[in-house]
Amino acid sequence: QQKVQQSPESLTVSEGAMASLNCTFSDRSSDNFRWYRQHSGKGLEVLVSIFSDGEKEEGSFTAHLNRASLHVFLHIREPQPSDSALYLCAVSIQGGRALIFGTGTTVSVSP
Amino acid sequence: DPKIIQKPKYLVAVTGSEKILICEQYLGHNAMYWYRQSAKKPLEFMFSYSYQKLMDNQTASSRFQPQSSKKNHLDLQITALKPDDSATYFCASSQDRHSDYTFGSGTRLLVI
């Protein structure tokens, strides 16, 4: 069964510094990878979706997928205090509809 | 304007009672989903529907029953409520598995 793990559990960065989040998955047939953000008490906001190895940029967010190493990374360029939130990685296997989520990384951006 | 409407936003229920969580999407999507977010646990997939048909069910308990009266509706009926059912329930929709999944703002359920 697919396992999705995220690290670190929490991360504090200074405003403007790069933030890097890691997500590992266990099923090599995974082909669908998404990063979401959830502000406290709110719903999920999609940041970037990636379906093939390499990088994909959406605004200040860049996802980097390496399926051979079972990793997908999220880099946040020049984060602002408003980027403080829970960041969630979600993965689905080939042909699957279910998104399997990691437990998240709580990012705090200090001014 | 919210594209996915979930009602109610907050719900308090007594153990053993039954509740229905409402979800409507105005995105024209063909697929709809339910997820649950409990304290200290990852967001958990529950059901997927496509063209009003149940496609995936990852919920072990038959106390959870999705109901789709229209293509853009997917309600969730929960019977014999237990305190462990306390969670935020999110509805989502997508056009297909490669397009964006849009999530609603959730229904926060507390069972006492």
XYZ file of C-alpha atoms in Angstrom:
223
model
C 0.000 0.000 0.000
C 1.205 3.476 -0.912
C 2.990 5.306 1.895
C 3.705 9.006 1.624
C 6.038 10.656 4.117
C 7.073 14.263 4.415
C 10.056 15.914 6.023
C 10.792 17.940 7.934
C 7.721 17.936 10.169
C 8.155 21.675 10.678
C 10.360 24.337 9.181
C 11.074 27.941 10.095
C 12.588 30.176 7.432
C 13.337 33.852 7.189
C 11.377 35.978 4.773
C 13.045 35.843 1.382
C 15.110 32.706 2.050
C 14.476 29.554 0.001
C 12.400 26.834 1.698
C 12.769 23.207 0.625
C 10.315 20.446 1.508
C 10.725 16.740 0.883
C 8.153 14.058 0.099
C 8.919 10.372 -0.347
C 6.522 7.763 -1.685
C 6.689 3.992 -1.740
C 4.830 2.812 -4.847
C 6.953 2.919 -8.020
C 3.829 2.916 -10.182
C 2.943 6.392 -8.872
C 2.457 8.846 -11.702
C 0.544 11.784 -10.269
C 2.094 14.173 -7.713
C 0.639 17.320 -6.208
C 1.570 19.873 -3.607
C -1.144 21.639 -1.620
C -1.120 24.367 0.999
C -3.555 24.618 3.903
C -3.770 27.724 6.050
C -5.007 27.107 9.570
C -8.707 26.226 9.605
C -9.039 26.566 5.840
C -9.369 24.299 2.799
C -6.670 23.068 0.445
C -5.083 25.255 -2.201
C -3.267 23.503 -5.053
C 0.240 24.831 -5.614
C 1.731 22.652 -8.331
C 0.985 19.314 -10.020
C 3.690 17.264 -11.736
C 3.362 14.053 -13.724
C 6.824 13.392 -15.186
C 10.392 13.521 -13.912
C 11.993 16.931 -13.819
C 10.869 20.315 -12.606
C 7.676 22.299 -12.854
C 7.337 25.897 -11.736
C 4.132 27.686 -10.740
C 4.776 31.209 -9.502
C 7.122 31.045 -6.527
C 6.680 27.262 -6.165
C 8.823 24.679 -7.959
C 8.221 20.936 -7.770
C 11.046 18.551 -8.577
C 10.202 14.905 -9.238
C 12.649 12.015 -9.257
C 10.662 8.795 -9.500
C 13.752 6.573 -9.459
C 14.616 7.825 -5.986
C 10.928 7.969 -4.942
C 11.171 11.666 -4.106
C 9.251 14.776 -4.970
C 10.480 18.096 -3.604
C 8.864 21.489 -3.246
C 10.957 24.649 -3.267
C 9.427 27.941 -2.179
C 11.281 30.910 -3.587
C 11.393 34.107 -1.480
C 8.648 33.048 0.962
C 6.561 35.710 2.671
C 4.887 35.545 6.113
C 1.605 34.867 4.262
C 3.163 31.589 3.052
C 3.124 30.278 6.628
C 0.882 27.205 6.417
C 0.744 23.410 6.363
C 2.175 22.034 3.100
C 0.823 18.703 1.928
C 2.189 16.283 -0.638
C -0.320 14.019 -2.431
C 0.426 11.042 -4.677
C -1.702 8.680 -6.722
C -0.742 5.480 -8.468
C -1.100 4.807 -12.174
C -4.787 4.618 -13.035
C -5.800 5.529 -9.492
C -8.155 8.296 -8.482
C -7.347 8.426 -4.798
C -4.807 10.983 -3.671
C -2.717 9.631 -0.803
C -1.520 12.458 1.406
C 1.513 12.839 3.610
C 1.234 14.205 7.152
C 2.513 17.582 6.033
C 5.228 20.093 6.791
C 4.315 23.148 8.827
C 6.178 26.125 7.423
C 6.614 29.317 9.418
C 8.049 32.345 7.658
C 9.471 34.966 9.982
C 9.754 38.619 8.913
C -17.579 32.790 -5.427
C -16.871 29.375 -3.975
C -16.782 26.727 -6.677
C -17.444 23.878 -4.238
C -20.005 24.466 -1.525
C -20.003 22.335 1.599
C -22.743 22.622 4.173
C -22.814 23.002 7.064
C -19.456 24.512 7.924
C -19.664 23.267 11.522
C -21.730 20.435 12.929
C -22.133 19.087 16.452
C -23.820 15.705 16.762
C -24.729 13.348 19.565
C -23.249 9.833 19.645
C -25.547 7.404 17.848
C -27.272 10.010 15.700
C -27.190 10.378 11.927
C -26.044 13.364 9.872
C -25.760 14.287 6.203
C -22.922 16.421 4.909
C -23.763 18.339 1.749
C -21.449 18.973 -1.210
C -22.216 20.763 -4.471
C -19.710 21.723 -7.155
C -20.184 24.313 -9.885
C -17.104 23.516 -11.931
C -18.734 21.109 -14.372
C -16.450 18.314 -13.149
C -17.310 14.677 -13.750
C -15.590 13.230 -10.687
C -16.209 13.972 -7.014
C -14.512 12.752 -3.857
C -14.700 12.734 -0.074
C -11.695 13.011 2.204
C -11.412 13.101 5.991
C -8.880 15.002 8.075
C -8.602 13.923 11.709
C -6.307 15.371 14.325
C -2.728 14.099 13.996
C -3.524 12.013 10.890
C -2.947 12.626 7.183
C -5.859 13.572 4.958
C -7.527 10.261 4.228
C -9.268 9.312 0.977
C -12.789 7.930 1.500
C -14.721 7.697 -1.799
C -14.565 8.626 -5.448
C -17.503 8.994 -7.826
C -17.397 9.421 -11.577
C -20.535 10.324 -13.536
C -22.533 9.616 -10.371
C -21.178 6.089 -10.029
C -19.100 4.850 -7.114
C -15.588 4.088 -8.379
C -13.481 3.680 -5.228
C -14.384 3.046 -1.615
C -11.602 3.076 0.972
C -13.911 3.366 3.951
C -14.078 0.240 6.045
C -17.368 1.110 7.704
C -20.768 0.905 6.032
C -21.887 3.720 8.347
C -20.508 6.093 5.717
C -22.691 6.239 2.619
C -22.195 8.716 -0.236
C -25.306 9.849 -2.090
C -25.326 11.443 -5.529
C -28.739 12.793 -6.565
C -27.313 14.972 -9.357
C -24.061 15.025 -11.297
C -22.760 17.996 -9.314
C -23.855 16.704 -5.903
C -22.135 14.225 -3.639
C -23.514 14.152 -0.111
C -22.147 11.998 2.698
C -24.521 10.277 5.086
C -23.006 9.101 8.365
C -25.104 6.879 10.634
C -24.609 5.714 14.226
C -22.098 8.491 14.830
C -19.162 7.855 17.163
C -16.779 10.325 18.831
C -13.986 8.899 16.615
C -15.873 10.247 13.590
C -15.004 13.758 14.743
C -12.972 15.267 11.916
C -13.096 17.764 9.102
C -14.647 16.240 5.997
C -13.551 17.661 2.667
C -15.332 17.274 -0.620
C -13.330 17.624 -3.850
C -13.903 17.427 -7.581
C -11.885 17.104 -10.781
C -12.470 16.756 -14.491
C -10.238 13.717 -14.634
C -7.314 12.274 -12.693
C -4.726 14.484 -14.390
C -6.517 17.792 -13.944
C -6.565 19.844 -10.774
C -8.563 18.564 -7.846
C -10.504 21.444 -6.278
C -11.310 21.075 -2.588
C -14.181 22.591 -0.660
C -13.599 24.417 2.608
C -14.753 21.419 4.656
C -17.366 20.507 7.238
C -15.978 20.301 10.760
C -17.866 17.567 12.611
C -17.741 17.100 16.366
C -19.445 14.067 17.864
C -20.130 14.274 21.620
